PDB file of C-alpha atoms and ligand atoms in Angstrom:
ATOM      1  CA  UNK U   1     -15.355  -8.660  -7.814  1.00 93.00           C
ATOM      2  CA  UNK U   2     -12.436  -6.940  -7.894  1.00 97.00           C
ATOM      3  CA  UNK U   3      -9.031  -9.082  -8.565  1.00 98.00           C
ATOM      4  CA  UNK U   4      -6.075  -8.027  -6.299  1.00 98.00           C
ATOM      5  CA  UNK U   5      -2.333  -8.431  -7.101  1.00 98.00           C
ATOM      6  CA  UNK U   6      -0.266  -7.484  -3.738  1.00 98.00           C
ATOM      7  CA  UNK U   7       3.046  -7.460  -4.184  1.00 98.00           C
ATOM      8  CA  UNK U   8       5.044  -7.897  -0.857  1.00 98.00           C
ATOM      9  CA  UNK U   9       8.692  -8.213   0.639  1.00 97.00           C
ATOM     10  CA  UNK U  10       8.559  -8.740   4.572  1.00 96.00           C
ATOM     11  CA  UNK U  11       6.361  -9.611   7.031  1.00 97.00           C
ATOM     12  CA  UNK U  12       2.586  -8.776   5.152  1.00 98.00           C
ATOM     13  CA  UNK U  13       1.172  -7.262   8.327  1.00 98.00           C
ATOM     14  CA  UNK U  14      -0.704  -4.818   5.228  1.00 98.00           C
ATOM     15  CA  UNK U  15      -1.080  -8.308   3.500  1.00 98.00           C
ATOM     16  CA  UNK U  16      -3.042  -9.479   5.987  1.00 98.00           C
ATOM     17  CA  UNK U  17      -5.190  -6.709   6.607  1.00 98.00           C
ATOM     18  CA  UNK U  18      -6.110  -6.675   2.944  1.00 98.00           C
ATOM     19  CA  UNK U  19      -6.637 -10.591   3.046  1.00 98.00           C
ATOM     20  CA  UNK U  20      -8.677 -10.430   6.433  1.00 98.00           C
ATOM     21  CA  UNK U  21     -11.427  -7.195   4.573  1.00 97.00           C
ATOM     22  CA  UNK U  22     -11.485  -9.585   1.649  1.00 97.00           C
ATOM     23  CA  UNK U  23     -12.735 -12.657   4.052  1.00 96.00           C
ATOM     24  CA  UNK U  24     -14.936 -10.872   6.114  1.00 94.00           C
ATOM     25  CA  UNK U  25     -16.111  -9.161   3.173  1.00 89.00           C
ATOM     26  CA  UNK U  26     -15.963  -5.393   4.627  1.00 87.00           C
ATOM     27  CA  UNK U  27     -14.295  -4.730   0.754  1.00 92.00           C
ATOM     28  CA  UNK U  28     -15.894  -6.394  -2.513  1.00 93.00           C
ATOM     29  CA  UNK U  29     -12.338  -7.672  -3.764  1.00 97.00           C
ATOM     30  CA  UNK U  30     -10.375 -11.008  -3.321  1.00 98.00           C
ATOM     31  CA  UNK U  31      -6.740 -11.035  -3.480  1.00 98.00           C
ATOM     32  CA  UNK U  32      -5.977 -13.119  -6.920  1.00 98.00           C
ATOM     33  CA  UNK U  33      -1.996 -13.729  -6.594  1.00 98.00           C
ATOM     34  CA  UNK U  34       0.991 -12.625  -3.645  1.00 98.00           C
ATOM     35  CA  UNK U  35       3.883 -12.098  -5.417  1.00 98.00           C
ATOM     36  CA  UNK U  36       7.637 -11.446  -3.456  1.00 98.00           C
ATOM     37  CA  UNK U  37      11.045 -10.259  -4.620  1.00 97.00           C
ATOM     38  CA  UNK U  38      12.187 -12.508  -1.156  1.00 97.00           C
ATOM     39  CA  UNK U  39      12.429 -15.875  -0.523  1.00 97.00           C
ATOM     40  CA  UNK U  40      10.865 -17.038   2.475  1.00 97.00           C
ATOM     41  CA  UNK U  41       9.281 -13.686   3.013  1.00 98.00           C
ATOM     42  CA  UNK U  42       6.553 -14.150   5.827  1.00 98.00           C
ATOM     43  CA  UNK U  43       4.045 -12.443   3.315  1.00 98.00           C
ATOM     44  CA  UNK U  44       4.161 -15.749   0.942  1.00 98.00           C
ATOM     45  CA  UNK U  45       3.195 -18.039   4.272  1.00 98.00           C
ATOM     46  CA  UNK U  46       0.683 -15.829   5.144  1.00 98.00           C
ATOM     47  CA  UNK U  47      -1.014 -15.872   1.092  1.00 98.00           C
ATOM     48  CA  UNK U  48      -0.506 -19.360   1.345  1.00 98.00           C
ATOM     49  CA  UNK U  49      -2.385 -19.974   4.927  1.00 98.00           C
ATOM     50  CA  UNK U  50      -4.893 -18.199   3.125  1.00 98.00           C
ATOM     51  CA  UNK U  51      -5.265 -20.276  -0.058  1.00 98.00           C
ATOM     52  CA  UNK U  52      -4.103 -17.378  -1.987  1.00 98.00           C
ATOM     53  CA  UNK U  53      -1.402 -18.534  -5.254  1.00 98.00           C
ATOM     54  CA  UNK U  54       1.879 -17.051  -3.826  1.00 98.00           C
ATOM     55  CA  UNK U  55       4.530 -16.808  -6.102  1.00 98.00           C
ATOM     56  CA  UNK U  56       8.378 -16.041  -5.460  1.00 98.00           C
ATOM     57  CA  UNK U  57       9.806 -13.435  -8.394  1.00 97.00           C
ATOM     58  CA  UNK U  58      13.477 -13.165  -7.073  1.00 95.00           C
ATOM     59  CA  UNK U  59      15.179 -10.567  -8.559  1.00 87.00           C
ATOM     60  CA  UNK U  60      18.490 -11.404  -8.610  1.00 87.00           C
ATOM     61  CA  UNK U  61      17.351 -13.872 -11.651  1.00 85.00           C
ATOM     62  CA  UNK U  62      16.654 -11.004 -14.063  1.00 91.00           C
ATOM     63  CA  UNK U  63      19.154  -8.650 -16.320  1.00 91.00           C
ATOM     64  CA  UNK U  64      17.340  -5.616 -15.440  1.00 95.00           C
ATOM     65  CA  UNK U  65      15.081  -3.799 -13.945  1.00 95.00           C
ATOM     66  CA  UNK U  66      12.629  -3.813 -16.800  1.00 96.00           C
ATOM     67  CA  UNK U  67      12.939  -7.962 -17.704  1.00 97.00           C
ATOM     68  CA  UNK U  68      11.661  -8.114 -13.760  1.00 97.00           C
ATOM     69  CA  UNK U  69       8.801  -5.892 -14.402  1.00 97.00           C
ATOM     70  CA  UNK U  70       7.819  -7.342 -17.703  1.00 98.00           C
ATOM     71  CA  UNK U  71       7.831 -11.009 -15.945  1.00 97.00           C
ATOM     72  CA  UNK U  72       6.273  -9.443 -13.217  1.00 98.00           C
ATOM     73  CA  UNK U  73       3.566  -7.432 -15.608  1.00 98.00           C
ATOM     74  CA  UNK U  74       2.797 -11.253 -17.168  1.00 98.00           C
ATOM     75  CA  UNK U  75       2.212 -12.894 -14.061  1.00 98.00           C
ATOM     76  CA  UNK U  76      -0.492 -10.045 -12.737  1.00 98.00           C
ATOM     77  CA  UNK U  77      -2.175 -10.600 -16.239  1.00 98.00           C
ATOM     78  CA  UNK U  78      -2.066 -14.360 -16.140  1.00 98.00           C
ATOM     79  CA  UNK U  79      -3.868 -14.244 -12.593  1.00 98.00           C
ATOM     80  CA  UNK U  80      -6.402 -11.459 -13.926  1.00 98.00           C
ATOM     81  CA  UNK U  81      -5.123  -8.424 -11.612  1.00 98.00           C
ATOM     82  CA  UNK U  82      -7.135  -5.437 -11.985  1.00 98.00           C
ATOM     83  CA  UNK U  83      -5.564  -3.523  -8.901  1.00 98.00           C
ATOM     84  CA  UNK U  84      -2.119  -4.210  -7.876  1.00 98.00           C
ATOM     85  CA  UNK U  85      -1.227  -3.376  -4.171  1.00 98.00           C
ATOM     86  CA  UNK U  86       2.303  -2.422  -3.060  1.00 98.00           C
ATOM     87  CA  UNK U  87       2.578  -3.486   0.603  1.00 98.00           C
ATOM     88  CA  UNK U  88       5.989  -3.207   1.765  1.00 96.00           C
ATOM     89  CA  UNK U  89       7.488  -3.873  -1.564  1.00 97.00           C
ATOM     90  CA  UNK U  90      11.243  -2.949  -1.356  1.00 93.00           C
ATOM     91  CA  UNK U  91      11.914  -2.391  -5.318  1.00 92.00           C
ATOM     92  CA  UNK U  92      11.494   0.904  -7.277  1.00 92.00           C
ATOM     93  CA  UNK U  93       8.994   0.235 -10.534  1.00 96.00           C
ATOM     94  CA  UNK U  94       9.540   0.935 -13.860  1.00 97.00           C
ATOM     95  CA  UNK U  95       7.428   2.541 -16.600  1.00 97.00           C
ATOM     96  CA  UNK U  96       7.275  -1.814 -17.525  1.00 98.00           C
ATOM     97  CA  UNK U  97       4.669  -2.275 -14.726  1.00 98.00           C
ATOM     98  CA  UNK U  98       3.134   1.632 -14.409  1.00 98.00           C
ATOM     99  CA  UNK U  99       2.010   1.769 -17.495  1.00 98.00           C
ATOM    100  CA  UNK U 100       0.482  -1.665 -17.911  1.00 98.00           C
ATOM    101  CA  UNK U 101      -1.001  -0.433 -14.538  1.00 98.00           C
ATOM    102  CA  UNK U 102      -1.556   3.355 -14.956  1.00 97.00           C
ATOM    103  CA  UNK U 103      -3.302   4.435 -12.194  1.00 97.00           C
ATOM    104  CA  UNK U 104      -3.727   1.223 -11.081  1.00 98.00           C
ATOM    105  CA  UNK U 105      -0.959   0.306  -8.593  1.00 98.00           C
ATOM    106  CA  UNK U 106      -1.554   1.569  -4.570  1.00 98.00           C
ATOM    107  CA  UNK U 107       1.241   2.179  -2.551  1.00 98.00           C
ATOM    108  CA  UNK U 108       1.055   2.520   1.794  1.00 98.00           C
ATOM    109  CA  UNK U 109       3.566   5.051   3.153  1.00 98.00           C
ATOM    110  CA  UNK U 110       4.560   5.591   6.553  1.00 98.00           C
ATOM    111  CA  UNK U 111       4.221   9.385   6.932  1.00 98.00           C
ATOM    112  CA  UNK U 112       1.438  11.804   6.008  1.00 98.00           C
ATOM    113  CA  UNK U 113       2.747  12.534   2.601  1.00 98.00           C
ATOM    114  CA  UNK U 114       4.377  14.554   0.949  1.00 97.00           C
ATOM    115  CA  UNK U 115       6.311  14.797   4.284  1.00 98.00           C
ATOM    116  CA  UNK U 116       8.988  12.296   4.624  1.00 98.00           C
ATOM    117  CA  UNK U 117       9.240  10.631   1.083  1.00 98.00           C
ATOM    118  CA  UNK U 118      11.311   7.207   0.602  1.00 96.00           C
ATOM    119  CA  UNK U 119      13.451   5.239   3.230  1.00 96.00           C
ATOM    120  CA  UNK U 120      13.319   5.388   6.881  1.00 98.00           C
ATOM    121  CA  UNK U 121       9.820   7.801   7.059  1.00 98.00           C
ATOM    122  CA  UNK U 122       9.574   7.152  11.071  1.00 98.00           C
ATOM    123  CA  UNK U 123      13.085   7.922  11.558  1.00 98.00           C
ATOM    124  CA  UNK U 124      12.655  11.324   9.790  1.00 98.00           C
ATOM    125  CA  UNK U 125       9.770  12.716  11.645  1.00 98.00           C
ATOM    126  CA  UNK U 126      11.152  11.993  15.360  1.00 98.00           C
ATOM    127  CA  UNK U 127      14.576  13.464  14.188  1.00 97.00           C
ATOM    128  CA  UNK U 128      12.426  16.635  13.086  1.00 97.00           C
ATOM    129  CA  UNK U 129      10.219  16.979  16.171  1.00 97.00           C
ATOM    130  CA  UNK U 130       7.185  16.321  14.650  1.00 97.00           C
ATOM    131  CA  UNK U 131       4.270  15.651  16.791  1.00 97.00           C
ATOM    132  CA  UNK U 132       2.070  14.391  14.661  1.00 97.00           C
ATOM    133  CA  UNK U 133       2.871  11.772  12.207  1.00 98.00           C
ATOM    134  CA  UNK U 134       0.953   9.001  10.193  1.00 98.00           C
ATOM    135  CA  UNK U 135       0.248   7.060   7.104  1.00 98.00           C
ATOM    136  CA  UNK U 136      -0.940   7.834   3.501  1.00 98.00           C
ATOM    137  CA  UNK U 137      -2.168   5.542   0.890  1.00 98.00           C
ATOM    138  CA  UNK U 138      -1.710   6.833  -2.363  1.00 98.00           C
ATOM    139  CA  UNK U 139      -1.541   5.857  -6.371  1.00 98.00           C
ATOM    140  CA  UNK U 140       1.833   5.304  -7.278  1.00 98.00           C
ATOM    141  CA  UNK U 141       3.578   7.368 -10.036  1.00 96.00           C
ATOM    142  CA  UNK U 142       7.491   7.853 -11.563  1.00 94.00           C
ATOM    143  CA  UNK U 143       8.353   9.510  -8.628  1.00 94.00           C
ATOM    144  CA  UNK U 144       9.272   8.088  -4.783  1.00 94.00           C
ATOM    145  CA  UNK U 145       6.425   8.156  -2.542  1.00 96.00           C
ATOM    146  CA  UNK U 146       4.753  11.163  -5.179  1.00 96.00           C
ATOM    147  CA  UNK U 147       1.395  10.075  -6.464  1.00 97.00           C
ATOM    148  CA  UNK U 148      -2.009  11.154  -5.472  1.00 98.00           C
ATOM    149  CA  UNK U 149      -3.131  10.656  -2.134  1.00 98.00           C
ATOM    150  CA  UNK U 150      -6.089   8.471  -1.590  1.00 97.00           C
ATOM    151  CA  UNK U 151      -6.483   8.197   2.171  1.00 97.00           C
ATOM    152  CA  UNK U 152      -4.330   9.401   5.255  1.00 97.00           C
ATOM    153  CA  UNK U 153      -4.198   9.000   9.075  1.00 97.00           C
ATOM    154  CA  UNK U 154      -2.894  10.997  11.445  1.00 97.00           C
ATOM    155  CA  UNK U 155      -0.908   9.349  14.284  1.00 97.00           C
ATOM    156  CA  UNK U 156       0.341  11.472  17.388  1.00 97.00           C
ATOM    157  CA  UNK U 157       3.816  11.508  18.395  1.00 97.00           C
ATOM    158  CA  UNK U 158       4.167  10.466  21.876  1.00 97.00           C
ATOM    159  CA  UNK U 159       7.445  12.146  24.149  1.00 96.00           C
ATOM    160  CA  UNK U 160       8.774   8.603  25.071  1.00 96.00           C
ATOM    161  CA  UNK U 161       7.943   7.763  21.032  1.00 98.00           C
ATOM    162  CA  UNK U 162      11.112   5.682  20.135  1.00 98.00           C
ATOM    163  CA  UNK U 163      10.982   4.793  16.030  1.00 98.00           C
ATOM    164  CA  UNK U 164       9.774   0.608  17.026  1.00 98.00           C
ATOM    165  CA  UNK U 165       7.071   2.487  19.061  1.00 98.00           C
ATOM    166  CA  UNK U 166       5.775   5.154  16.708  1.00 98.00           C
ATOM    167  CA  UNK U 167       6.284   3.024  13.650  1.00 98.00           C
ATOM    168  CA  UNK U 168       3.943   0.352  15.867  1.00 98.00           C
ATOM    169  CA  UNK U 169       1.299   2.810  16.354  1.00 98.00           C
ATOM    170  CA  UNK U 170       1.637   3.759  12.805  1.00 98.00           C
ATOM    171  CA  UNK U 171       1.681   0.237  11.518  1.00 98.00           C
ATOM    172  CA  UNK U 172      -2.658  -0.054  13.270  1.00 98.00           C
ATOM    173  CA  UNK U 173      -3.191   2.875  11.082  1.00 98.00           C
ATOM    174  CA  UNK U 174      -2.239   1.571   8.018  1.00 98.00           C
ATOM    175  CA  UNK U 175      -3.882  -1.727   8.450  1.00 98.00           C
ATOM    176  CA  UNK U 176      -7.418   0.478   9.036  1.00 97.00           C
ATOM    177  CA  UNK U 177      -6.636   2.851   5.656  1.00 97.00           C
ATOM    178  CA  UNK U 178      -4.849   0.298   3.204  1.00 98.00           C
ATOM    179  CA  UNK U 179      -8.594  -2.179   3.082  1.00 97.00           C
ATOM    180  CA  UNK U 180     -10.341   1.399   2.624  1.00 97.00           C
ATOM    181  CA  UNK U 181      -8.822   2.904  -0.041  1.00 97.00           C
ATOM    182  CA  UNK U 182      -9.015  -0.358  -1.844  1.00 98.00           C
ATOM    183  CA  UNK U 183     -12.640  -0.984  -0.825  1.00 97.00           C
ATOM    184  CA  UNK U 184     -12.748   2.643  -2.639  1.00 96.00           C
ATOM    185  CA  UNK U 185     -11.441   1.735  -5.803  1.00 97.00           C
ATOM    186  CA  UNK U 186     -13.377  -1.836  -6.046  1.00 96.00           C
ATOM    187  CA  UNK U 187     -16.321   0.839  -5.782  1.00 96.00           C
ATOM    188  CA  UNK U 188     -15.694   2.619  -8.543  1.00 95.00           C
ATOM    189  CA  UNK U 189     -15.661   6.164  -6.415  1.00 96.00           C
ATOM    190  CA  UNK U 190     -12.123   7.326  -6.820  1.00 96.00           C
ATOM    191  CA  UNK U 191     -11.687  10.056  -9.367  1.00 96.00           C
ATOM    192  CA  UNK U 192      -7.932  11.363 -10.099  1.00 96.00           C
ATOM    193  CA  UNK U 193      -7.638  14.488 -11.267  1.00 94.00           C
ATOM    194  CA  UNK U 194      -3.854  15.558 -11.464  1.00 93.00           C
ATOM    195  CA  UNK U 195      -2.104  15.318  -8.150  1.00 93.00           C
ATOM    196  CA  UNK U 196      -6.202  15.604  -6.475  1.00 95.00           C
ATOM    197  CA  UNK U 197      -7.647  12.728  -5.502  1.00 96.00           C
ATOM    198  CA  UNK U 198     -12.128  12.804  -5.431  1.00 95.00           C
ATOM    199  CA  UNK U 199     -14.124  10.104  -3.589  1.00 95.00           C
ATOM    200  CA  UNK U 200     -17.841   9.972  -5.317  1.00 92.00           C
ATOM    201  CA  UNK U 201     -20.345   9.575  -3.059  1.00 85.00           C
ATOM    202  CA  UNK U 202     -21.717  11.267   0.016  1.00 50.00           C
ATOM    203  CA  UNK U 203     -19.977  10.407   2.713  1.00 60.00           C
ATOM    204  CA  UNK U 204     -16.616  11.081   0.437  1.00 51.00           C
ATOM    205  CA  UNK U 205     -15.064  13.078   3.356  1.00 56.00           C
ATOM    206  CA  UNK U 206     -15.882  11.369   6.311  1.00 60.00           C
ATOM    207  CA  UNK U 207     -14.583   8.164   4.321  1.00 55.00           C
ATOM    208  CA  UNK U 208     -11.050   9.989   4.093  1.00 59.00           C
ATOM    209  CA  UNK U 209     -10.633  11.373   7.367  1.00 60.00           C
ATOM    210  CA  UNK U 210      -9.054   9.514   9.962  1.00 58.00           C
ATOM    211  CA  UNK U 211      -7.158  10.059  13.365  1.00 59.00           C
ATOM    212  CA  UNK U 212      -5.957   7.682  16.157  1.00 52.00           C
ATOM    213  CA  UNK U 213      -8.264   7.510  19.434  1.00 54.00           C
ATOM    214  CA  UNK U 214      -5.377   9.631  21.367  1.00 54.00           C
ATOM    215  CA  UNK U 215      -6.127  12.645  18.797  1.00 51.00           C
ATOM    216  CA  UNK U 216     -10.012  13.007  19.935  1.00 55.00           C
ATOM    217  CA  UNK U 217     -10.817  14.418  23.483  1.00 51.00           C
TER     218      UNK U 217
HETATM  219  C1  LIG V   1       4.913  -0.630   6.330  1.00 83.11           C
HETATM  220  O1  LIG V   1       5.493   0.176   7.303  1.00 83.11           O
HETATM  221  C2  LIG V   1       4.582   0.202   5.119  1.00 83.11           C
HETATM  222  O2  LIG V   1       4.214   1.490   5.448  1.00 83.11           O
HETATM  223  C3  LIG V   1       5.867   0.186   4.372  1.00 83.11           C
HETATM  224  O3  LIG V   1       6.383  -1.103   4.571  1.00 83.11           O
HETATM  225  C4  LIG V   1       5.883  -1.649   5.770  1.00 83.11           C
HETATM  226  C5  LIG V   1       5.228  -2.948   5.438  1.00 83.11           C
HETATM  227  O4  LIG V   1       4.904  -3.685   6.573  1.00 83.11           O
HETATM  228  N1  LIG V   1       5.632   0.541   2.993  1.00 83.11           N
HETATM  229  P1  LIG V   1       4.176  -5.098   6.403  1.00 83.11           P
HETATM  230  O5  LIG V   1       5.089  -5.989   5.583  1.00 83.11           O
HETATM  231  O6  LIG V   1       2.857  -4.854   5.743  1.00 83.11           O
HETATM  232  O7  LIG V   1       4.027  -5.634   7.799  1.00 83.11           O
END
């Protein structure tokens, strides 16, 4: 079974999505250790309520980036971690904790990627008209919001969209892809090659195609 590390700073919505798969089984992986950067984070009550080891790694307490990452890189080996999952984890890595996880560390975005990079992803695509929007999984890399793309959903944009609205609608997505792409991995069926992500298996496609309800008539 594959062993989980999710590493979380706010509310864990994606935390519990991942925790709920894991329960009900619907992914062969358990979540081995919740780590936050944020004291009384909502994520660490909701690893907790789960009997999950949740651990606060503040990082005002380090000298640098890299101490955090190497403290951070020993607790995911002291709980085992074969597959650490970013869910709304508010710090930039550094090479410390990529390459003790190459290839190894998912990341949820809030756009379809590479549109909309970084901070404030909802914001950007009603500011730029788009009408459809959505949410990407990918590996994560050097770069912000740059690795290969494992999964995406497409979300429309509505006319009375506001960015609590949109961002909402988004949010469903990503708790659908995020358990997916991991149930993926814990599968052994994701092949990167470059930027190009390949799914083994025969329904690879189907697996990684995804819209909301309001996109099918
Ligand atoms: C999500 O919007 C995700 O796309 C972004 O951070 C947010 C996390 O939300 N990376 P939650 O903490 O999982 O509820």
């Amino acid at each position: 079974m594959m062993r989980l590390g999710v590493l979380a700073s706010g509310s864990g919505s994606n935390l519990q999505a991942i925790l709920d798969a894991c329960a009900h089984r619907s992914i062969p992986a358990q979540v081995a250790v919740v780590i936050s950067n944020v004291a009384g984070a909502r994520a660490l009550s909701r690893a907790e309520e789960a009997g999950v080891p949740a651990l606060l790694l503040p990082h005002g307490a380090h000298p640098s980036r890299d101490a955090y990452d190497t403290e951070m890189v020993s607790l995911l080996r002291s709980h085992r971690v074969d597959l650490v999952c970013l869910a709304g984890f508010m710090r930039l890595l550094t090479p410390v904790l990529l390459s003790a996880f190459q290839n190894r560390i998912l990341n949820i975005h809030p756009s379809l990627l590479p549109a909309w990079p970084g901070m404030h992803a909802v914001r950007h695509a009603l500011k730029g008209g788009a009408r459809v929007s959505g949410c990407t999984v990918h590996i994560v890399d050097e770069g912000t919001d740059t690795g290969p793309i494992v999964i995406q959903a497409a979300v429309p944009v509505l006319d009375g969209d506001t960015e609590e609205s949109l961002a909402a609608r988004i949010l469903a997505q990503e708790h659908r892809i995020y358990p997916r792409a991991i149930a993926l991995f814990a599968q052994g069926r994701v092949e990167i090659d470059g930027r190009r992500v390949r799914i083994k298996g025969a329904a690879a496609d189907a697996a990684r195609t995804f819209s909301s309800p309001e996109l099918n008539d």
